[in-house]
Coordinates of C-alpha atoms and ligand atoms in Angstrom, one line a residue:
Chain A
M1 CA -4.0 -31.4 -19.7
T2 CA -0.8 -33.5 -19.9
A3 CA 0.6 -30.9 -22.2
I4 CA 0.2 -28.3 -19.5
L5 CA 1.7 -30.6 -16.9
S6 CA 4.8 -31.4 -19.0
L7 CA 5.7 -27.8 -19.4
P8 CA 8.8 -26.9 -17.4
A9 CA 7.7 -26.3 -13.9
R10 CA 7.2 -22.6 -13.3
R11 CA 8.5 -21.2 -10.0
G12 CA 6.4 -22.2 -7.1
A13 CA 3.3 -24.3 -7.5
K14 CA 1.1 -21.5 -8.8
G15 CA -1.0 -23.7 -11.0
L16 CA -3.0 -22.4 -14.0
R17 CA -3.2 -18.7 -14.2
V18 CA -6.8 -17.7 -14.5
L19 CA -6.7 -13.9 -14.7
P20 CA -5.2 -13.6 -18.2
I21 CA -7.9 -15.9 -19.5
V22 CA -10.6 -13.8 -17.8
E23 CA -9.0 -10.7 -19.3
I24 CA -8.9 -12.0 -22.8
A25 CA -12.4 -13.4 -22.7
T26 CA -13.7 -10.1 -21.5
L27 CA -11.9 -8.3 -24.3
V28 CA -13.3 -10.6 -26.9
V29 CA -16.8 -10.2 -25.6
A30 CA -16.3 -6.4 -25.5
I31 CA -15.2 -6.3 -29.1
A32 CA -18.0 -8.6 -30.3
A33 CA -20.7 -6.9 -28.3
P34 CA -21.7 -4.0 -30.6
F35 CA -21.9 -6.3 -33.6
V36 CA -24.1 -8.7 -31.8
L37 CA -26.2 -5.9 -30.4
S38 CA -26.1 -3.7 -33.5
D39 CA -29.9 -3.6 -34.0
R40 CA -30.5 -2.7 -30.3
I41 CA -29.2 0.8 -29.9
D42 CA -30.4 0.9 -26.3
L43 CA -28.2 -2.0 -25.5
V44 CA -25.2 -0.4 -27.3
T45 CA -25.8 2.7 -25.1
L46 CA -25.9 0.5 -22.0
A47 CA -22.7 -1.2 -23.0
T48 CA -21.0 2.1 -23.6
N49 CA -22.1 3.3 -20.2
V50 CA -20.7 0.1 -18.7
L51 CA -17.3 0.8 -20.3
I52 CA -17.3 4.3 -19.0
L53 CA -18.4 3.4 -15.5
S54 CA -15.8 0.6 -15.5
M55 CA -13.1 3.3 -15.6
L56 CA -14.6 4.9 -12.5
A57 CA -14.5 1.4 -10.9
I58 CA -10.9 1.0 -11.8
S59 CA -10.2 4.5 -10.5
F60 CA -11.6 3.4 -7.1
D61 CA -9.7 0.1 -7.3
L62 CA -6.4 1.9 -7.7
C63 CA -7.2 3.7 -4.5
W64 CA -8.5 0.9 -2.4
G65 CA -7.4 -2.4 -4.0
L66 CA -3.9 -1.2 -4.9
S67 CA -3.1 1.4 -2.2
G68 CA -5.4 1.0 0.7
I69 CA -7.0 4.4 0.3
M70 CA -10.7 4.1 1.1
S71 CA -12.0 6.8 -1.2
F72 CA -15.7 7.5 -1.0
G73 CA -15.3 10.4 -3.3
Q74 CA -14.2 9.1 -6.7
A75 CA -17.4 10.6 -8.3
L76 CA -16.1 14.0 -7.4
F77 CA -13.4 13.8 -10.0
F78 CA -15.7 12.1 -12.4
G79 CA -18.3 14.8 -12.1
V80 CA -15.8 17.6 -12.3
G81 CA -14.4 16.1 -15.5
G82 CA -17.9 16.0 -16.9
Y83 CA -18.7 19.6 -15.9
V84 CA -15.4 21.0 -17.3
I85 CA -15.9 19.6 -20.8
A86 CA -19.5 20.7 -20.7
L87 CA -18.6 24.2 -19.9
V88 CA -15.8 24.4 -22.4
G89 CA -18.3 23.2 -25.0
R90 CA -20.9 25.7 -24.0
D91 CA -18.7 28.8 -23.3
L92 CA -15.9 28.3 -25.7
G93 CA -17.6 26.2 -28.3
F94 CA -14.7 23.7 -28.2
S95 CA -15.1 19.9 -28.0
H96 CA -12.1 18.5 -29.9
I97 CA -11.1 15.2 -28.5
W98 CA -7.3 16.0 -28.4
G99 CA -8.1 19.0 -26.2
T100 CA -11.0 18.1 -24.0
L101 CA -10.0 14.6 -22.8
P102 CA -6.6 15.7 -21.7
L103 CA -8.2 18.7 -20.1
A104 CA -10.5 16.4 -18.1
L105 CA -7.5 14.2 -17.3
L106 CA -5.5 17.1 -16.0
T107 CA -8.4 18.6 -14.0
G108 CA -9.1 15.2 -12.3
F109 CA -5.4 14.9 -11.6
L110 CA -4.9 18.3 -10.1
L111 CA -8.1 18.3 -8.1
S112 CA -7.3 14.8 -6.6
A113 CA -3.7 15.8 -6.0
L114 CA -5.0 18.8 -4.0
L115 CA -7.4 16.8 -2.0
G116 CA -4.9 14.0 -1.6
A117 CA -2.2 16.4 -0.3
F118 CA -4.7 17.7 2.2
L119 CA -6.0 14.4 3.4
L120 CA -2.8 12.3 3.1
L121 CA 0.2 14.4 3.5
G122 CA -0.3 15.9 7.0
R123 CA 2.3 15.4 9.7
K124 CA 0.2 12.7 11.3
T125 CA -0.6 9.5 9.5
P126 CA -4.2 9.6 8.5
T127 CA -6.5 6.7 9.4
V128 CA -8.7 4.9 6.9
I129 CA -11.8 6.4 8.5
F130 CA -10.3 9.9 8.2
V131 CA -9.7 9.5 4.5
A132 CA -13.1 7.8 3.9
L133 CA -14.9 10.7 5.6
G134 CA -12.7 13.3 4.0
T135 CA -13.3 12.0 0.5
L136 CA -17.0 11.5 1.2
T137 CA -17.3 15.1 2.4
G138 CA -15.5 16.4 -0.6
S139 CA -17.9 14.5 -2.9
Y140 CA -20.9 15.7 -0.9
A141 CA -19.8 19.3 -0.7
A142 CA -19.2 19.4 -4.5
E143 CA -22.7 18.0 -5.2
R144 CA -24.3 20.6 -2.9
L145 CA -22.2 23.4 -4.3
V146 CA -23.0 22.6 -7.9
S147 CA -26.8 22.2 -7.1
G148 CA -26.9 25.8 -6.0
W149 CA -24.7 27.4 -8.6
Q150 CA -26.6 28.9 -11.5
Y151 CA -23.6 29.2 -13.8
V152 CA -23.3 25.5 -14.0
G153 CA -27.0 24.9 -14.2
A154 CA -27.7 24.4 -10.5
G155 CA -30.0 21.5 -9.7
N156 CA -30.8 20.9 -13.4
G157 CA -27.2 20.3 -14.4
L158 CA -26.0 20.9 -17.9
S159 CA -27.7 19.4 -20.9
S160 CA -27.4 19.5 -24.7
I161 CA -23.6 19.2 -24.3
K162 CA -21.7 20.0 -27.5
L163 CA -20.9 16.7 -29.2
L164 CA -17.4 15.3 -28.9
Q165 CA -15.4 15.9 -32.2
A166 CA -12.5 14.3 -33.8
G167 CA -11.6 16.4 -36.8
S168 CA -15.0 17.0 -38.5
Y169 CA -16.4 13.7 -37.1
E170 CA -18.9 14.1 -34.3
F171 CA -19.5 11.3 -31.8
V172 CA -23.1 10.5 -31.1
E173 CA -24.4 7.5 -29.2
G174 CA -23.7 4.2 -31.0
T175 CA -21.0 1.9 -32.2
A176 CA -18.4 4.6 -32.8
F177 CA -18.7 6.0 -29.3
Y178 CA -18.7 2.5 -28.0
F179 CA -15.3 1.8 -29.5
L180 CA -14.0 5.2 -28.4
A181 CA -14.9 4.2 -24.8
L182 CA -13.5 0.8 -25.3
A183 CA -10.2 2.2 -26.6
T184 CA -10.0 4.6 -23.7
L185 CA -10.7 1.9 -21.2
L186 CA -8.1 -0.3 -22.8
V187 CA -5.4 2.4 -22.5
V188 CA -6.4 3.0 -18.8
Y189 CA -6.4 -0.7 -18.2
V190 CA -3.0 -1.4 -19.7
A191 CA -1.5 1.6 -17.9
A192 CA -2.9 0.5 -14.6
R193 CA -1.7 -3.0 -15.2
I194 CA 1.8 -1.9 -15.9
L195 CA 1.7 0.2 -12.7
M196 CA 0.4 -2.7 -10.7
R197 CA 2.9 -5.2 -11.9
S198 CA 5.9 -2.9 -11.7
Q199 CA 8.2 -2.6 -8.7
L200 CA 6.1 0.4 -7.8
G201 CA 3.2 -2.0 -7.6
L202 CA 5.3 -4.1 -5.3
V203 CA 5.8 -1.1 -3.0
L204 CA 2.0 -0.5 -3.0
A205 CA 1.4 -4.2 -2.2
G206 CA 3.8 -3.9 0.7
M207 CA 2.1 -0.8 1.9
R208 CA -1.3 -2.6 1.9
Q209 CA 0.1 -5.3 4.1
N210 CA 2.0 -3.2 6.6
E211 CA 2.2 0.5 6.1
E212 CA 4.4 1.0 9.2
R213 CA 6.9 -1.6 8.1
L214 CA 7.4 0.2 4.8
A215 CA 7.9 3.5 6.5
F216 CA 10.6 2.0 8.6
V217 CA 12.5 0.7 5.7
G218 CA 12.5 4.2 4.3
Y219 CA 9.5 4.7 2.1
R220 CA 7.5 7.9 2.1
V221 CA 4.3 5.9 2.3
Q222 CA 1.9 8.8 2.2
L223 CA 3.6 10.3 -0.9
F224 CA 3.1 7.1 -2.8
K225 CA -0.6 7.1 -1.7
A226 CA -1.1 10.7 -2.8
L227 CA 0.5 9.9 -6.2
V228 CA -1.8 6.9 -6.8
F229 CA -4.8 8.9 -5.6
S230 CA -3.9 11.6 -8.2
V231 CA -3.6 9.1 -11.0
A232 CA -6.9 7.6 -10.0
G233 CA -8.5 11.1 -10.0
A234 CA -7.1 11.7 -13.5
I235 CA -8.8 8.4 -14.7
A236 CA -12.1 9.4 -13.1
G237 CA -11.9 12.8 -14.8
V238 CA -11.5 11.3 -18.2
A239 CA -14.4 8.8 -17.5
G240 CA -16.6 11.7 -16.4
A241 CA -15.8 13.6 -19.6
L242 CA -16.8 10.6 -21.8
Y243 CA -19.9 10.1 -19.7
S244 CA -21.1 13.6 -20.1
Y245 CA -20.4 13.6 -23.9
H246 CA -22.2 10.3 -24.2
Q247 CA -25.2 11.2 -22.2
G248 CA -25.3 14.8 -23.4
F249 CA -25.9 15.6 -19.8
I250 CA -24.1 16.1 -16.5
G251 CA -25.7 16.9 -13.2
P252 CA -25.0 17.2 -9.5
G253 CA -25.9 13.6 -9.0
N254 CA -22.9 12.5 -11.1
M255 CA -20.4 13.9 -8.6
G256 CA -22.1 13.0 -5.3
P257 CA -21.7 10.3 -2.7
G258 CA -24.4 8.2 -4.5
L259 CA -22.2 7.5 -7.5
S260 CA -19.1 7.4 -5.4
T261 CA -20.6 4.6 -3.4
T262 CA -21.7 2.8 -6.5
A263 CA -18.1 2.8 -7.7
V264 CA -17.2 1.1 -4.4
L265 CA -19.9 -1.5 -5.0
Y266 CA -18.7 -2.2 -8.6
C267 CA -15.2 -2.8 -7.4
L268 CA -15.9 -4.8 -4.2
F269 CA -18.6 -6.9 -6.0
G270 CA -16.2 -7.8 -8.9
G271 CA -13.2 -8.2 -6.7
S272 CA -10.9 -5.4 -5.6
G273 CA -7.2 -5.6 -6.1
T274 CA -7.4 -7.2 -9.5
L275 CA -8.1 -4.9 -12.4
I276 CA -10.5 -7.1 -14.3
G277 CA -12.7 -7.5 -11.1
P278 CA -14.0 -3.9 -11.1
I279 CA -15.0 -4.3 -14.8
L280 CA -16.9 -7.5 -14.1
G281 CA -18.5 -5.9 -11.2
T282 CA -19.6 -2.9 -13.2
I283 CA -21.0 -5.2 -15.9
A284 CA -22.9 -7.3 -13.4
V285 CA -24.4 -4.4 -11.4
E286 CA -25.3 -2.3 -14.5
V287 CA -26.8 -5.2 -16.5
I288 CA -28.9 -6.5 -13.6
T289 CA -30.0 -2.9 -12.8
Y290 CA -31.0 -2.5 -16.5
A291 CA -32.9 -5.8 -16.6
L292 CA -34.8 -5.0 -13.5
A293 CA -35.5 -1.4 -14.4
D294 CA -38.7 -2.2 -16.2
I295 CA -40.2 -4.1 -13.3
D296 CA -41.8 -1.3 -11.3
A297 CA -42.1 -3.4 -8.1
I298 CA -38.4 -3.9 -8.0
K299 CA -37.4 -0.5 -9.3
S300 CA -38.4 1.4 -6.2
I301 CA -36.5 -0.9 -3.8
W302 CA -33.5 -1.5 -6.1
P303 CA -31.1 0.9 -4.3
V304 CA -31.9 -0.9 -1.1
V305 CA -31.2 -4.3 -2.8
L306 CA -27.9 -2.9 -4.0
G307 CA -27.0 -1.7 -0.5
L308 CA -27.8 -5.2 0.9
V309 CA -25.7 -6.8 -1.9
L310 CA -22.8 -4.5 -0.9
L311 CA -23.2 -5.5 2.7
G312 CA -23.3 -9.2 1.8
V313 CA -20.2 -8.9 -0.3
V314 CA -18.2 -7.1 2.4
M315 CA -19.3 -9.7 5.0
F316 CA -19.2 -12.9 3.1
Q317 CA -17.2 -12.6 -0.1
P318 CA -14.6 -9.8 0.4
K319 CA -12.7 -11.0 -2.6
G320 CA -15.7 -10.4 -4.9
I321 CA -16.9 -12.6 -7.7
L322 CA -13.3 -13.2 -8.9
G323 CA -12.4 -14.6 -5.5
F324 CA -14.4 -17.7 -6.4
F325 CA -12.1 -18.8 -9.2
V326 CA -8.8 -17.0 -8.7
S327 CA -6.4 -18.1 -6.1
D328 CA -5.1 -15.7 -3.4
R329 CA -1.6 -16.0 -4.7
E330 CA -2.6 -15.1 -8.2
R331 CA -4.9 -12.3 -7.0
I332 CA -2.1 -10.7 -5.0
G333 CA 0.1 -11.2 -8.0
S334 CA 3.8 -11.4 -8.7
Y335 CA 6.1 -8.6 -9.6
G336 CA 8.1 -10.2 -12.2
E337 CA 10.1 -13.4 -12.3
R338 CA 13.2 -13.6 -10.1
P339 CA 16.2 -13.3 -12.5
Q340 CA 17.9 -16.7 -12.4
R341 CA 21.6 -16.7 -11.6
G342 CA 23.9 -17.3 -14.4
A343 CA 21.0 -17.3 -16.9
Chain B
M1 CA 31.2 11.4 19.6
A2 CA 28.8 8.5 20.0
L3 CA 26.8 7.3 17.0
L4 CA 23.6 7.5 19.0
E5 CA 22.9 9.7 22.0
V6 CA 19.7 9.6 23.9
R7 CA 19.6 12.4 26.4
N8 CA 17.1 12.7 29.2
V9 CA 14.3 11.1 27.2
G10 CA 10.9 10.9 28.8
K11 CA 7.7 9.3 27.4
S12 CA 4.3 9.0 29.1
F13 CA 1.2 7.1 28.2
G14 CA -1.5 8.9 30.1
T15 CA -0.3 8.8 33.7
L16 CA 2.2 6.0 33.1
R17 CA 5.8 7.1 32.8
A18 CA 7.1 4.5 30.5
L19 CA 10.5 6.3 30.0
D20 CA 11.7 8.6 32.8
G21 CA 14.8 10.6 31.9
I22 CA 16.8 8.0 29.9
D23 CA 20.4 8.7 29.0
I24 CA 22.2 6.2 26.7
A25 CA 25.1 6.5 24.3
V26 CA 25.8 3.9 21.6
Q27 CA 29.3 3.9 20.1
A28 CA 29.8 3.1 16.4
G29 CA 30.7 -0.6 15.9
T30 CA 29.5 -1.8 19.3
F31 CA 26.8 -4.2 20.1
H32 CA 24.7 -2.7 22.8
G33 CA 22.3 -4.8 24.9
L34 CA 19.2 -3.4 26.5
I35 CA 17.8 -5.6 29.3
G36 CA 15.3 -5.2 32.1
P37 CA 12.1 -6.7 33.4
N38 CA 8.8 -6.8 31.5
G39 CA 7.3 -3.4 31.1
S40 CA 10.5 -1.6 32.0
G41 CA 10.4 0.5 28.8
K42 CA 12.8 -1.3 26.4
S43 CA 10.4 -1.4 23.5
T44 CA 9.2 2.1 24.1
L45 CA 12.8 3.3 24.0
L46 CA 13.6 1.5 20.8
K47 CA 10.4 2.9 19.2
A48 CA 11.3 6.4 20.3
I49 CA 14.8 6.0 18.7
A50 CA 13.2 4.6 15.5
G51 CA 10.5 7.2 15.3
A52 CA 7.4 5.1 15.9
H53 CA 6.5 7.6 18.6
F54 CA 8.0 10.9 19.7
P55 CA 9.3 11.4 23.3
N56 CA 7.6 14.0 25.5
S57 CA 10.9 15.4 26.6
G58 CA 14.6 15.0 26.0
S59 CA 16.5 14.7 22.7
I60 CA 17.9 12.0 20.4
T61 CA 21.0 12.6 18.3
F62 CA 22.0 10.2 15.6
D63 CA 25.2 10.5 13.6
G64 CA 25.5 14.1 14.6
R65 CA 21.9 15.0 13.7
D66 CA 19.1 15.8 16.0
I67 CA 16.4 13.3 15.1
T68 CA 14.1 13.7 18.1
T69 CA 11.1 14.6 15.9
A70 CA 12.2 13.2 12.5
T71 CA 9.8 10.9 10.7
P72 CA 10.5 7.2 10.5
Y73 CA 11.3 7.7 6.8
E74 CA 13.8 10.4 7.6
R75 CA 15.5 8.2 10.2
A76 CA 15.6 5.2 7.9
R77 CA 17.3 7.4 5.3
A78 CA 19.8 8.6 7.9
G79 CA 20.8 5.0 8.5
L80 CA 18.6 3.7 11.3
S81 CA 16.8 0.4 11.0
L82 CA 14.4 -1.4 13.2
K83 CA 13.0 -4.9 13.7
F84 CA 9.9 -4.8 15.7
Q85 CA 9.1 -7.0 18.7
I86 CA 6.1 -8.4 16.9
T87 CA 7.4 -9.8 13.6
A88 CA 6.3 -7.6 10.8
V89 CA 7.3 -9.3 7.5
L90 CA 4.9 -8.8 4.6
P91 CA 3.1 -12.2 4.8
E92 CA 1.6 -12.2 1.3
L93 CA 4.8 -11.4 -0.5
S94 CA 7.6 -13.8 -1.2
A95 CA 10.7 -13.7 1.0
Y96 CA 12.5 -12.4 -2.1
D97 CA 10.1 -9.5 -2.6
N98 CA 10.3 -8.7 1.1
V99 CA 14.1 -8.2 0.9
L100 CA 13.8 -6.4 -2.5
L101 CA 11.4 -3.9 -1.0
A102 CA 13.8 -3.1 1.8
L103 CA 16.5 -2.6 -0.8
Q104 CA 14.8 -0.4 -3.3
S105 CA 13.5 2.3 -1.0
D106 CA 16.0 4.8 -2.2
Q107 CA 15.1 4.3 -5.9
S108 CA 13.5 6.9 -8.0
L109 CA 9.9 6.6 -9.0
W110 CA 10.9 6.1 -12.6
S111 CA 13.2 3.1 -11.9
L112 CA 10.5 1.5 -9.8
L113 CA 7.9 2.0 -12.5
S114 CA 10.2 0.6 -15.2
S115 CA 11.1 -2.3 -12.9
R116 CA 14.8 -2.0 -13.6
T117 CA 15.5 -2.4 -9.9
R118 CA 14.5 -6.0 -10.0
R119 CA 17.3 -7.2 -12.2
R120 CA 19.9 -4.7 -10.8
L121 CA 19.4 -5.6 -7.2
N122 CA 19.0 -9.4 -7.7
G123 CA 22.6 -10.1 -6.5
E124 CA 22.1 -8.1 -3.3
V125 CA 18.8 -9.7 -2.5
M126 CA 20.2 -13.2 -2.9
T127 CA 23.2 -12.4 -0.9
A128 CA 21.0 -11.2 1.9
L129 CA 18.8 -14.3 1.7
E130 CA 21.8 -16.6 1.6
R131 CA 23.3 -14.9 4.6
F132 CA 20.2 -15.7 6.6
R133 CA 19.8 -19.2 5.3
L134 CA 16.7 -18.3 3.3
A135 CA 17.9 -18.7 -0.3
D136 CA 16.0 -21.9 -0.9
R137 CA 12.8 -20.3 0.4
A138 CA 13.2 -17.2 -1.8
D139 CA 10.0 -17.8 -3.7
D140 CA 7.8 -18.9 -0.7
L141 CA 5.5 -16.4 0.8
A142 CA 6.9 -14.8 3.9
G143 CA 3.8 -15.8 5.9
E144 CA 4.6 -19.5 5.1
L145 CA 8.0 -19.4 6.7
S146 CA 8.6 -20.8 10.2
H147 CA 8.5 -18.3 13.0
G148 CA 12.3 -18.3 13.3
Q149 CA 12.8 -17.9 9.6
Q150 CA 10.4 -14.9 9.7
Q151 CA 12.5 -13.3 12.4
W152 CA 15.6 -13.9 10.2
L153 CA 13.8 -12.5 7.2
E154 CA 13.0 -9.4 9.1
I155 CA 16.6 -8.9 10.2
A156 CA 17.7 -9.4 6.6
M157 CA 15.2 -6.7 5.6
A158 CA 16.4 -4.4 8.3
L159 CA 20.0 -4.9 7.3
A160 CA 19.4 -4.6 3.5
P161 CA 19.6 -0.8 3.2
R162 CA 23.0 -1.0 5.0
P163 CA 22.1 0.9 8.1
K164 CA 24.6 2.4 10.5
L165 CA 22.6 1.3 13.5
L166 CA 20.2 -1.6 13.7
L167 CA 17.6 -1.8 16.5
L168 CA 16.4 -5.3 17.3
D169 CA 13.5 -5.9 19.6
E170 CA 13.7 -9.5 20.9
P171 CA 15.0 -11.1 17.7
T172 CA 15.1 -14.6 19.3
G173 CA 11.7 -14.5 20.8
G174 CA 10.0 -17.9 20.2
M175 CA 13.2 -19.5 18.7
S176 CA 14.6 -22.9 19.6
P177 CA 18.0 -22.9 21.3
E178 CA 19.6 -24.0 18.1
E179 CA 18.0 -21.1 16.2
R180 CA 19.2 -18.7 18.8
R181 CA 22.7 -19.9 18.5
V182 CA 22.6 -19.4 14.7
T183 CA 21.1 -16.0 15.1
G184 CA 24.0 -14.9 17.3
E185 CA 26.4 -16.2 14.6
L186 CA 24.5 -14.5 11.8
L187 CA 24.7 -11.1 13.6
Q188 CA 28.5 -11.3 14.2
P189 CA 29.6 -10.2 10.7
I190 CA 27.6 -7.0 10.7
R191 CA 29.9 -5.6 13.5
S192 CA 32.3 -4.3 10.9
H193 CA 29.9 -1.8 9.5
C194 CA 26.9 -1.5 11.8
A195 CA 26.2 -0.9 15.4
L196 CA 23.5 -2.8 17.2
V197 CA 21.0 -2.1 19.9
I198 CA 19.4 -5.3 21.0
V199 CA 16.6 -6.1 23.5
E200 CA 16.6 -9.6 24.8
H201 CA 15.3 -11.6 27.7
D202 CA 17.8 -14.4 27.1
L203 CA 20.7 -13.2 29.2
D204 CA 23.1 -15.8 28.1
F205 CA 22.5 -14.8 24.5
I206 CA 22.9 -11.2 25.2
K207 CA 26.1 -11.7 27.2
D208 CA 27.5 -13.7 24.4
I209 CA 27.1 -11.1 21.7
C210 CA 27.1 -7.7 23.4
D211 CA 30.0 -5.5 24.4
H212 CA 28.0 -3.1 26.5
L213 CA 24.8 -3.4 28.5
T214 CA 22.2 -1.0 29.7
V215 CA 19.7 -2.2 32.3
L216 CA 16.3 -0.5 32.5
D217 CA 13.8 -0.7 35.3
Q218 CA 10.6 1.2 35.5
G219 CA 11.5 3.6 32.8
K220 CA 14.9 4.5 34.3
V221 CA 18.5 3.4 33.6
L222 CA 19.3 1.1 36.5
D223 CA 22.9 0.5 35.4
D224 CA 25.1 0.8 32.4
G225 CA 28.5 -0.7 31.6
T226 CA 30.4 -3.5 30.0
V227 CA 29.1 -7.0 30.3
A228 CA 31.5 -7.8 33.0
E229 CA 30.6 -4.7 35.0
I230 CA 26.9 -5.4 34.8
E231 CA 27.5 -9.0 35.9
R232 CA 29.1 -7.7 39.1
S233 CA 26.4 -5.0 39.7
T234 CA 24.6 -5.7 42.9
R235 CA 21.8 -3.3 41.9
V236 CA 21.0 -5.4 38.8
Q237 CA 21.2 -8.6 40.7
E238 CA 18.7 -7.3 43.2
V239 CA 16.2 -6.4 40.5
Y240 CA 16.7 -9.6 38.6
T241 CA 16.6 -12.0 41.6
S242 CA 13.6 -10.3 43.2
R243 CA 11.4 -9.9 40.1
V244 CA 12.4 -12.2 37.2
Ligands
ATP401 N1 1.2 2.5 23.2 C1 1.1 2.3 24.6 N2 0.1 2.9 25.2 C2 0.0 2.8 26.6 N3 0.9 2.2 27.3 C3 2.0 1.6 26.7 C4 2.1 1.7 25.3 N4 3.3 1.1 25.0 C5 3.8 0.6 26.1 N5 3.1 1.0 27.2 C6 3.4 0.7 28.6 O1 4.7 1.2 28.8 C7 5.4 0.4 29.7 C8 6.7 0.0 29.0 O2 6.4 -0.9 27.9 P1 7.4 -1.5 27.0 O3 6.7 -2.2 25.9 O4 8.4 -0.5 26.6 O5 8.1 -2.6 27.9 P2 9.2 -3.6 27.6 O6 10.4 -3.3 28.5 O7 9.5 -3.7 26.1 O8 8.5 -5.0 28.1 P3 8.6 -6.4 27.5 O9 9.8 -7.0 28.0 O10 7.4 -7.1 28.0 O11 8.6 -6.3 26.0 C9 4.5 -0.8 30.0 O12 3.9 -0.6 31.2 C10 3.5 -0.8 28.9 O13 2.2 -1.3 29.3
MG402 MG1 9.1 -5.0 24.6

């Protein structure tokens, strides 16, 4: 403790930084998990799912936590990513990782750019409610559309999806897929972290606090939002592709309001605005759901319980689990040290 | 030609005529005061000039360009800057970051993402903070500053992008007499490169710093002229003695 205190005082009295410790601890656990769980394939599968869904949670966090876009439609891009790679596998017989993951990324990006342009770039500044309803409607409409469309399997969705390939290697459920998902999540995480801590992240932080103020100093606020929304859509697209390869299945439910809302829950539960929060939230919700899934009495009322948890979080702990041990100042973050004069 | 020309501008909120055919011209390099009783339309006029809302009629020309329906962003880029009546600093960011944000709005996405602006603009940020006596509070959150300091910070932000015209809505509201005096001093040096339209209730303050005054009453221009002219105006005296 004295060693810490005797370090040269960092600017401000920020105290110990908690987030990097949480991040490193999470990474260590994530790397160790498949080895610890190696004889329980069902748990490795669960863990892989958690990693993939974490990307969806981060995708939502970029919208809401970073840019103040209340998107109730992130599953739309997730689902479309999943469907696209399933169709490319079925109709073109192609499932190479270097082709399909970028394709899902691009599809998610373009689709969200389109929806974002429509919802955000109008002449009038859109309200949070307008954007929430717009994204929700998009997600709902997509789910309905797909449920009635024979070409994409209608209500049954698409199953027996062609396995993901890297060279001649085929990814099936298990440790290899787990590490693929972990690597992808890590790339997404690092990229999002760079974005968040850059001066662009500072602009977004300013927008969150007072959008009008930023417009009056000369920022095209809605354009920044549309950009982040598109990046978030790209991430959801990749996550959806991995999901459908991993499950061997993609269905209408994977792009509807149900999953979209679950992403909101992951993020708010863990702590929006930090990047590690959504991951912790996903782990917590998915692990608890899994543990309780065998108990029939709880299973049927579980969605209700989750709904109540979400309500409770919004009302009593809007900063999520992380809010308990990370200070506000650290949560909001800094955007680089101030260069010292003469130094 | 005047830097800013407001011609016959009208703005209604429902049945209320907040602005009723306003004409104002602001010359480059002048400090132009806007006074009038509560509810006379001063803030509404400033907001119409800055683009917070569009007038229902009339036109606004700035620096030779018709900006009547330009977005706030377009006006800011054209060289207009506004400090709101209600202080609007970004409370959860440091004073330093507040000013930096105001300075880097014209940067490309790439230089924002690569964070090069932070080092490049450091000198300018510190100069702005020093000018408004905030250098030693640079790392403190804007929300933790005193009310007066927040006002100064917001003026520093508004001035950071080097506007041609600064609109200030009651910059000394809630300040101590000493803080007011300092505010007047701090504004003087901008005269060389920036015109000012300022709304104030403190008449002594406004007479001290302004060259030209426009008096509003019930959405109309009651009188307009140099400070000396307005001081002699009987119409203005009537309104001020009967209602304020
Ligand atoms: N957004 C709005 N909606 C409805 N009425 C408004 C709105 N903004 C202003 N008004 C009304 O317009 C009139 C002019 O208001 P404004 O704020 O411009 O006055 P002001 O001269 O700035 O007064 P003050 O000295 O109190 O700041 C007032 O009657 C006010 O109630
Ligand atoms: Mg006012």
